[in-house]
Amino acid sequence: AAGIVVAGSGQAGFQLAASLREGGFRDPITLVGDETALPYQRPPLSKAYLAGKTDAEGLFLRQPGFFAEHAIAHRPGLRAVAIDRAGRRLQLSDGQSLAYDHLVLATGARNRPLPVPGADFPNVRQLRGLDDADALRASLDAARSIVVIGAGFIGLEFAAVAAARGLSVTVVEAADRPMARAVSPEIGQFFRTAHEEWGVRFAFGAGVTAITGREGRATGIVLADGRELPADVILIGIGVLPNRELAAEAGLPAEDGVRVDAFLATPDPAISAIGDCARFPSPFARGLSPDGTVRIESVQNAIDQGRCLAARLNGKPAAYGALPWFWSDQGPHKLQIAGLSGPGDPSVVRGSGAAFSVFRFRDGSLSAVESVDRAADHMIARRMLAAGTPLTPEQAADPVFDLKALAM
Ligand code: FAD
């Protein structure tokens, strides 16, 4: 048998391969990845790894021996360039091709480019892979002033690390608050204040019109209102685009992500998609998009989709319905999110001061819980959201109401 070929050896592709073997899959498994490193986890790249608190070894999902032991052929440094659906072959960047019985697209996402002049200066950086993190870490050694474009998770995690090193940091954001697409105004406000206490400056409602430079290096940015901010390192963190081109060029539906059904299958029964690149129907996305589909960029989603698809390919199909959850570490604070909120979902705050949770509601039901340094709330929220336990806003707001008892 030709077995299973996986395009992309990141979090999702790796998990699929490992779970296939765990579930007893016997045919060949080939993991094709365009990066050169062993499969690794990305979250520390903007946290402990960037801060120099862990080395590359600490990022690897498994040691090198794992792949041979489990007969998983890891082919690093190779790009999948085209799918021959009729012939069931995946064309590779080295001119060869691989036959498959089933092809899994786990190509992840790439950074969204900032379309302004000067964005290609070498000290204008992005952060997605280990190479990016190494370059960024090295450039911090000589840096004094940093501009971060985009107050999303990665931009803010980076800002916290840079500020802790004593660098001058300004975060520029088009929206009027941090993490505006992902969290409530209350959480945004908390992190804004925290970052300001660490010395980070913010410019909200600010569009970037150009990156200026001299002698081949960026020296600062220009805002739409004419203001200029000097910088010796600029990080662009304005979100990602799904790597959907392989699917789209093979004639598969792939607007804003490779379209899959509840079983993570594309319309071609021999091709599935998982992780950051996949757009799928989710029971937790009701009311968030016209067709109830989402694309989720998280470790949880990559792992759970890898497991779900592995089970199907091992003969135990089940619809994907795992609860989305996520975390972000900024300075000493841990933000944990369970569920999926929409920007208009009303908030109810539980707790106060430095440790609190924001309960979000949509159409009267709990949609998400965002916790700052309240790990117990997060675990309870995961249980309630997964089980669909009814909770009213009044109960959530009542500090003596026993959430834990309700969730049991
Ligand atoms: P990826 O891990 O991106 O893997 C896809 C792989 O496919 C990549 O190696 C890519 O180079 C490769 N590839 C793409 N196209 C091809 C091709 N044509 N041929 C061969 N290979 C190809 N999530 C959290 O839940 N919590 C966090 O705190 C968090 N922090 C993060 C911090 C950073 C800096 C980054 C970048 C991400 C973070 N994430 C976090 C998100 C999380 O890492 C991703 O959601 C997860 O890695 C998605 O897994 P994936 O396998 O779908 O994609």
Tab-separated table of C-alpha atoms in Angstrom, residues 109 128 181 239-242 256 275-277 295-302 325-326:
chain	number	residue	atom	x	y	z
A	109	ALA	CA	-0.625	29.169	8.149
A	128	ARG	CA	6.178	31.983	12.853
A	181	ARG	CA	-10.846	40.199	17.593
A	239	GLY	CA	-2.304	37.736	11.836
A	240	VAL	CA	-1.903	34.813	9.483
A	241	LEU	CA	-3.194	33.448	6.199
A	242	PRO	CA	-4.003	29.749	5.821
A	256	ASP	CA	-10.101	31.239	3.768
A	275	GLY	CA	-5.022	22.301	11.879
A	276	ASP	CA	-4.540	25.969	11.084
A	277	CYS	CA	-5.124	25.446	7.346
A	295	ARG	CA	-10.732	28.154	11.138
A	296	ILE	CA	-8.931	27.940	14.456
A	297	GLU	CA	-5.281	28.695	15.090
A	298	SER	CA	-4.429	26.822	18.266
A	299	VAL	CA	-2.436	23.911	19.598
A	300	GLN	CA	-5.613	22.338	21.016
A	301	ASN	CA	-7.300	22.356	17.621
A	302	ALA	CA	-4.230	20.988	15.811
A	325	TRP	CA	-9.391	26.347	24.158
A	326	PHE	CA	-6.317	28.540	24.075
